[in-house]
Each structure stands twice: as C-alpha cells, then as structure tokens.
Short mmCIF file of C-alpha atoms in Angstrom, two decimals:
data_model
loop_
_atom_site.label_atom_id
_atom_site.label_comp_id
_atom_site.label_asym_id
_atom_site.label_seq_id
_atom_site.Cartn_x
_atom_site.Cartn_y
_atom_site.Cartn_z
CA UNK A 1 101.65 87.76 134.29
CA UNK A 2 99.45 87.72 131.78
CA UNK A 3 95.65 88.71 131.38
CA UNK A 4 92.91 87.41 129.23
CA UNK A 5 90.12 89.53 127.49
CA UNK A 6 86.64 87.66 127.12
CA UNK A 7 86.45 89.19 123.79
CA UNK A 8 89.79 87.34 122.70
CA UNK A 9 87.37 83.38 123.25
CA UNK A 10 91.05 82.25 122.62
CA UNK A 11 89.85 82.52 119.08
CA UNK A 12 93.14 83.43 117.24
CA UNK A 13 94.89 83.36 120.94
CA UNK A 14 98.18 83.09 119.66
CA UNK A 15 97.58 85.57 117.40
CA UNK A 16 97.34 88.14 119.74
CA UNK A 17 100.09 87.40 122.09
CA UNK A 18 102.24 87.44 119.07
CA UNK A 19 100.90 90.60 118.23
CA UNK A 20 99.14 92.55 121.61
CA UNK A 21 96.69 95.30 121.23
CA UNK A 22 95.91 94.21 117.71
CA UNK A 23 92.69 93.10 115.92
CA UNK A 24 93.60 89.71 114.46
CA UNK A 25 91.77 90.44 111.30
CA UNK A 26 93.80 93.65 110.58
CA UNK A 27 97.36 94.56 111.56
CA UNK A 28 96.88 98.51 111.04
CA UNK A 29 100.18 100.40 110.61
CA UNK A 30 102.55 97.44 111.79
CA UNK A 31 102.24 94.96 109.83
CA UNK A 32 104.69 91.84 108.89
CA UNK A 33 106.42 90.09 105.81
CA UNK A 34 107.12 86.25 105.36
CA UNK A 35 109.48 84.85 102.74
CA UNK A 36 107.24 81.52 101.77
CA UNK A 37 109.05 78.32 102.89
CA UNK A 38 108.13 76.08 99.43
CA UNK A 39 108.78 77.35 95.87
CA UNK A 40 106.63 77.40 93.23
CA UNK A 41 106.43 77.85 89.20
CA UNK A 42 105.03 81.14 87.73
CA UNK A 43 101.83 79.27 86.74
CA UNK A 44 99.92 80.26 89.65
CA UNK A 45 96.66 81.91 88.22
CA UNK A 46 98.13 85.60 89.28
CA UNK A 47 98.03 87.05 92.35
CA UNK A 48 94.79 85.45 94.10
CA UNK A 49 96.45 82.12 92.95
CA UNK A 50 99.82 83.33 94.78
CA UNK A 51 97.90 84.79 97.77
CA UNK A 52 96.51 81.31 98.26
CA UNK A 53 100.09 80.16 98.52
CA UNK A 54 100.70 82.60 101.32
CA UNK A 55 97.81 81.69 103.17
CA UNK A 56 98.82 77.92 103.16
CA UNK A 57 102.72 77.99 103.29
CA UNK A 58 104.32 76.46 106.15
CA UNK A 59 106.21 79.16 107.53
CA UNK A 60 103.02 81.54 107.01
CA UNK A 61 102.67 82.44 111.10
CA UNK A 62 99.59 81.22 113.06
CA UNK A 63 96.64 83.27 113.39
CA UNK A 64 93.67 84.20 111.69
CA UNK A 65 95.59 87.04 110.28
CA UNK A 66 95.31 87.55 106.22
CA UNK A 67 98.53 87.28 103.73
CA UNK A 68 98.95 88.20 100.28
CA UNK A 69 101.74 88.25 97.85
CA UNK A 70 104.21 91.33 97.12
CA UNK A 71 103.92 90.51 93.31
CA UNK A 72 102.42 92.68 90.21
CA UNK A 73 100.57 91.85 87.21
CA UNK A 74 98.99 94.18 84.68
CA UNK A 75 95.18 94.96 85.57
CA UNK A 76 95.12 92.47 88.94
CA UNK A 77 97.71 94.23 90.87
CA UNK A 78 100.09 97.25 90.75
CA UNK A 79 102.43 99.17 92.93
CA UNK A 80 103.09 101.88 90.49
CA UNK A 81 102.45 103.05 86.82
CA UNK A 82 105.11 105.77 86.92
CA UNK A 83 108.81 105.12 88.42
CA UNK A 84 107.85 105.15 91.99
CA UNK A 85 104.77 106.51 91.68
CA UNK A 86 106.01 109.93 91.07
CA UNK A 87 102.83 110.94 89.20
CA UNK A 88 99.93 110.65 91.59
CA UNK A 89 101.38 108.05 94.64
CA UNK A 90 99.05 105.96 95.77
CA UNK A 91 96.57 106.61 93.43
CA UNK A 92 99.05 104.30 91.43
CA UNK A 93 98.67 101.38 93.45
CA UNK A 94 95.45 98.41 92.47
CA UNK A 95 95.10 95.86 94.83
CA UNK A 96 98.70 96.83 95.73
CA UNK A 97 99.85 95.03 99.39
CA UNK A 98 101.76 97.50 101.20
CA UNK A 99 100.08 100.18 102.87
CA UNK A 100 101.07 103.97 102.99
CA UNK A 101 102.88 105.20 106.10
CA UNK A 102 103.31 101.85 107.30
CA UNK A 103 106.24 100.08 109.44
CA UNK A 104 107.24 96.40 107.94
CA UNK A 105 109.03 93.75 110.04
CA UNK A 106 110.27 90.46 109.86
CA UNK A 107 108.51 87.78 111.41
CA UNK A 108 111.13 87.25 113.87
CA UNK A 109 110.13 90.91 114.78
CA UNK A 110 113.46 92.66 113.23
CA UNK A 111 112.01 96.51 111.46
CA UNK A 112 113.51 96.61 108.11
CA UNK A 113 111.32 99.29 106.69
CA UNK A 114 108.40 102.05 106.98
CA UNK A 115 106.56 102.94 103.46
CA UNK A 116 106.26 105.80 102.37
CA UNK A 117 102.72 107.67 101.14
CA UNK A 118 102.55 105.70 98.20
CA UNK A 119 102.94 102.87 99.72
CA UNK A 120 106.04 101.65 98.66
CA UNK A 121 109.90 102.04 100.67
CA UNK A 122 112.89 103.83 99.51
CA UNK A 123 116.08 101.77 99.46
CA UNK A 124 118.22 100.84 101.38
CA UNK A 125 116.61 98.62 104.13
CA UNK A 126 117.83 98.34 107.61
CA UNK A 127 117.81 94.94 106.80
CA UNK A 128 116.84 91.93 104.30
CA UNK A 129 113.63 90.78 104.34
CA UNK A 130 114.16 87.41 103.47
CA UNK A 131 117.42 84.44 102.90
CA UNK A 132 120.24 85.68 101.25
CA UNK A 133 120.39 84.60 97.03
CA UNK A 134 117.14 83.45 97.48
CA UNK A 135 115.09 84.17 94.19
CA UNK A 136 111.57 85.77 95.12
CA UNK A 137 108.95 86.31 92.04
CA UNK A 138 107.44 89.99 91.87
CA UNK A 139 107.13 90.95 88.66
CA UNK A 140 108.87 94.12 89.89
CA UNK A 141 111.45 96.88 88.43
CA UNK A 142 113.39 98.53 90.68
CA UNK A 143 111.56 101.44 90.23
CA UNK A 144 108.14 99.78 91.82
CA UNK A 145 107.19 99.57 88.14
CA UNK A 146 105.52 96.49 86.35
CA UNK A 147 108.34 94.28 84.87
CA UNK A 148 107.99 90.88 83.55
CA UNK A 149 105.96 88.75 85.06
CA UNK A 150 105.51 85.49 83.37
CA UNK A 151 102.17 86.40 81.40
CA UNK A 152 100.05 87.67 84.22
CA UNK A 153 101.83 84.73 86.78
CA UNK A 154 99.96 81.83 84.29
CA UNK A 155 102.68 80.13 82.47
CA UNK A 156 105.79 78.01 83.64
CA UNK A 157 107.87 77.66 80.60
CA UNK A 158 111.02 78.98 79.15
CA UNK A 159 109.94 83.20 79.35
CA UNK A 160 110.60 84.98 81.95
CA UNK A 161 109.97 86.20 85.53
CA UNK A 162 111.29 89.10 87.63
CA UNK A 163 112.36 88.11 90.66
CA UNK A 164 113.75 89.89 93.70
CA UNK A 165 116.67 89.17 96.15
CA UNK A 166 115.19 87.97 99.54
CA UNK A 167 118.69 89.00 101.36
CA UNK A 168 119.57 92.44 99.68
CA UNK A 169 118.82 95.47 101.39
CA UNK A 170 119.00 97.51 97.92
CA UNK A 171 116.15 97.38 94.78
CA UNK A 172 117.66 94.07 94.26
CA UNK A 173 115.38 92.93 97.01
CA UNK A 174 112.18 93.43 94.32
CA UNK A 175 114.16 93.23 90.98
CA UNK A 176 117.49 90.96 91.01
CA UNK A 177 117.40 89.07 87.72
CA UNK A 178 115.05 87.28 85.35
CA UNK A 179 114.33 83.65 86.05
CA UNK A 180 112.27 80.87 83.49
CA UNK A 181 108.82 80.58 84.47
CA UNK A 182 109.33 77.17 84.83
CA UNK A 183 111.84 77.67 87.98
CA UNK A 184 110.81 77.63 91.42
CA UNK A 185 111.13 80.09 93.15
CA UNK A 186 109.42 81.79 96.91
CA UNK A 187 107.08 84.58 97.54
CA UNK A 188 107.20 87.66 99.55
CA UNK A 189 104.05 87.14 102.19
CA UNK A 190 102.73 90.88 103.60
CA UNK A 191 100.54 91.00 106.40
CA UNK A 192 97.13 92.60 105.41
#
C-alpha cells in the first residue's frame, strides 16, 4: 500500500519512492555514489565540466536529485591540503563532495561507507564502490591529498591522471595508478 503526498505533484515521483522521507533536492546524511556508465578524456574543463558528465550519464539514477564528481583540482576543488586533513578537517575541504558524518551507498542500496568529520572515509570499505579494475579519474593520493590531475582536468594528452580503483575496498579505490590524459576512463558520481 502505498500513499501519496500532494506536496510530492509526482514531480520527481520516482525520486522519492527510491528514496522515502527525503527532499529530492537534498539527500541529507544518506546520500549515494554512481560509477558513470561512459568514459571520458581528462579534458573536461575541471570539475563543473565533470559534474556535467554526472548529471547526464546514463546510469546517473532518475530524479531531480543533484550529482557531482569525487575528483580534485587545485583552487576548484579539494578534499584535503594536509594527509587526511589532519590539520584543520573540514576546513580543508573547497567545493569538496562528500559531506562530514555522512553514510554513502551504492545505488543498488549496498552501505560501503560513513565519512568521517572531515568529510572523507577511512579505509577499508565494507565494500567497492564501483566495477572491479575499472580506472576512475580523481586526481587523488591516497592520503585525500591533491595528486595529479591532468592540468586542472583540461588536457587529454600523453601526462598524467590519478585514477582510483572502482572495485577496491582499500585507498586504491581513490589512488590506483596514473593513466594518460588521453585515456578514457569513468567518474565517481556523489549524491549532493
């Protein structure tokens, strides 16, 4: 049995019986991650260009709900200036994705991880996030730290790219290897 609200106007209806008792522009402290279905060259005009990706990919879920991409870049977006934000936390974080004290789930609805205050999660995951030796640009160290990142995500040549491990429940899951910007690889979606 289900029950309709006349403030839903089946306006994002879906939405919110994938996701009940939330608002569908926000989804609080339990909130989702996608691994992008097409893969794309590091030449994406940095994050806003990637976020544009996640708001347009395929296997982005319906809803009105917004998506942007777990990547870094140097004065756009940053998880951490000091190894996982040991400094000052979440002061560390611009623009930065994840939110503090937050739980993070697959879109198939597995729980893989909660963040911490700083907004980031401790290793090792209850499970991966994404397909198994599947390369995933961040721009990420291990440590949550800025690593390379293809000159600010606007090149797709022979330098280049840290990308993650979509499968790994370790820090290979943000920082696996170094691919050429050129290569295509997916995006981590987060729920915003």
């Amino acid at each position: 049995l289900v029950f309709f609200s006349s403030s839903c106007m089946n306006i994002g209806l879906l939405e919110q019986l994938e996701n009940p008792g939330k608002s569908s522009s926000s989804c609080g402290n339990d909130c989702r991650i996608f691994v992008t279905a097409n893969t794309f060259a590091a030449n994406f005009g940095g994050p806003a260009g990637a976020d544009s990706f996640c708001m347009n990919d395929p296997a982005k879920p319906s809803g009105s709900t917004q998506w942007k991409a777990m990547l870094v870049s140097s004065g756009a977006r940053t998880a951490c200036t000091s190894p996982s934000c040991a400094v000052a936390g979440a002061a560390e974080n611009l623009n930065w994705v994840l939110k503090p004290n937050a739980t993070y789930r697959r879109t198939d609805g597995i729980v893989y991880v909660n963040t911490n205050g700083s907004a980031i999660f401790s290793f090792p995951l209850t499970a991966g996030v994404g397909p198994s030796s599947a390369g995933i640009w961040t721009g990420l160290a291990g440590d949550w730290t800025q690593s390379s990142n293809c000159s600010g995500w606007s090149v797709a040549d022979s330098s280049l790219g840290a990308v993650g491990e979509g499968g790994s429940t370790t820090a290979t899951v943000i920082n696996w290897t170094n691919s050429a910007c050129s290569s295509g690889q997916l995006l981590y979606c987060v729920e915003q």
